C-alpha positions as a printed Julia matrix, in Angstrom:
71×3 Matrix{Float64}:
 -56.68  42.21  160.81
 -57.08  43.93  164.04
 -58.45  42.55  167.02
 -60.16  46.24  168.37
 -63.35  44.77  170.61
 -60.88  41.98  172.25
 -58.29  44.85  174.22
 -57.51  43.02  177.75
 -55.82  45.32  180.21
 -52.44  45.16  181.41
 -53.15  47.0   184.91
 -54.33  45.32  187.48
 -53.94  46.83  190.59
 -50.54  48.46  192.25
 -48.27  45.96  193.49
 -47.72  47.3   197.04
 -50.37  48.31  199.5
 -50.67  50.9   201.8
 -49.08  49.34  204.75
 -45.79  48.17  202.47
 -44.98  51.78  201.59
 -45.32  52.54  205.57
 -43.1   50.47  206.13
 -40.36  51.47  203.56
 -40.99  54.97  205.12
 -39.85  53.55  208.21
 -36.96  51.68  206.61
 -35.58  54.87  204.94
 -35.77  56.8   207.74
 -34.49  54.05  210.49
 -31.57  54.23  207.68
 -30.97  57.77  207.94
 -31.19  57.98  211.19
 -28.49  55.19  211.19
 -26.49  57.54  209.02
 -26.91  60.32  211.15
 -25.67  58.56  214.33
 -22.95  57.28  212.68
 -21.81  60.78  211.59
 -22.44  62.74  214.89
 -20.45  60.2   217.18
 -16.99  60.09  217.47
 -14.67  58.15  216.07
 -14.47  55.41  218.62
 -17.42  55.99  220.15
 -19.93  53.07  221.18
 -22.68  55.16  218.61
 -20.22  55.18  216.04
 -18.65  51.66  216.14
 -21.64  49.53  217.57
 -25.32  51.33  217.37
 -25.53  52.74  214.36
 -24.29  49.85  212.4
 -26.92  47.91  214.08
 -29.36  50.32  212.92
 -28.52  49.96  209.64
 -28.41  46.49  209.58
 -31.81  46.46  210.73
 -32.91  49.16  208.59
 -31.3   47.51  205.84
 -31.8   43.55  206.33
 -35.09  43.28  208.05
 -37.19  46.61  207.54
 -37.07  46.97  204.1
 -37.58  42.93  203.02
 -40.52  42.97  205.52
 -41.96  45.95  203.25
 -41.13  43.81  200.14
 -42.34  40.67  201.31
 -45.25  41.26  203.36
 -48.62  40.83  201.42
């Protein structure tokens, strides 16, 4: 036997809000732009070697958690 009338739903509401995906916005792109520095410098260059790792370190270890994280 079927239970038809007793159908509960699965969906509740999305998991992230609108300010998480902001913020993974601004993750990817503080990551790209991390990229991007990293690939324009020169080799031994203080962009090359010490900014745009820091970028995306922060990009990659505190932006994007926050966005995860934050309720």
């Amino acid at each position: 036997m079927s239970q038809k009338g007793n159908k509960s739903s699965i969906f509740h509401s999305w998991p992230f809000g609108k300010r998480n995906y902001l913020l993974f916005v601004v993750g990817l792109v503080t990551i790209i732009l991390g990229y991007i520095l990293m690939y324009t410098g020169e080799t031994s260059s203080f962009q090359s070697i010490v900014l745009s790792p820091l970028i995306l370190v922060i990009g990659y270890c505190v932006i994007i958690p926050i966005s995860i994280f934050i309720k």
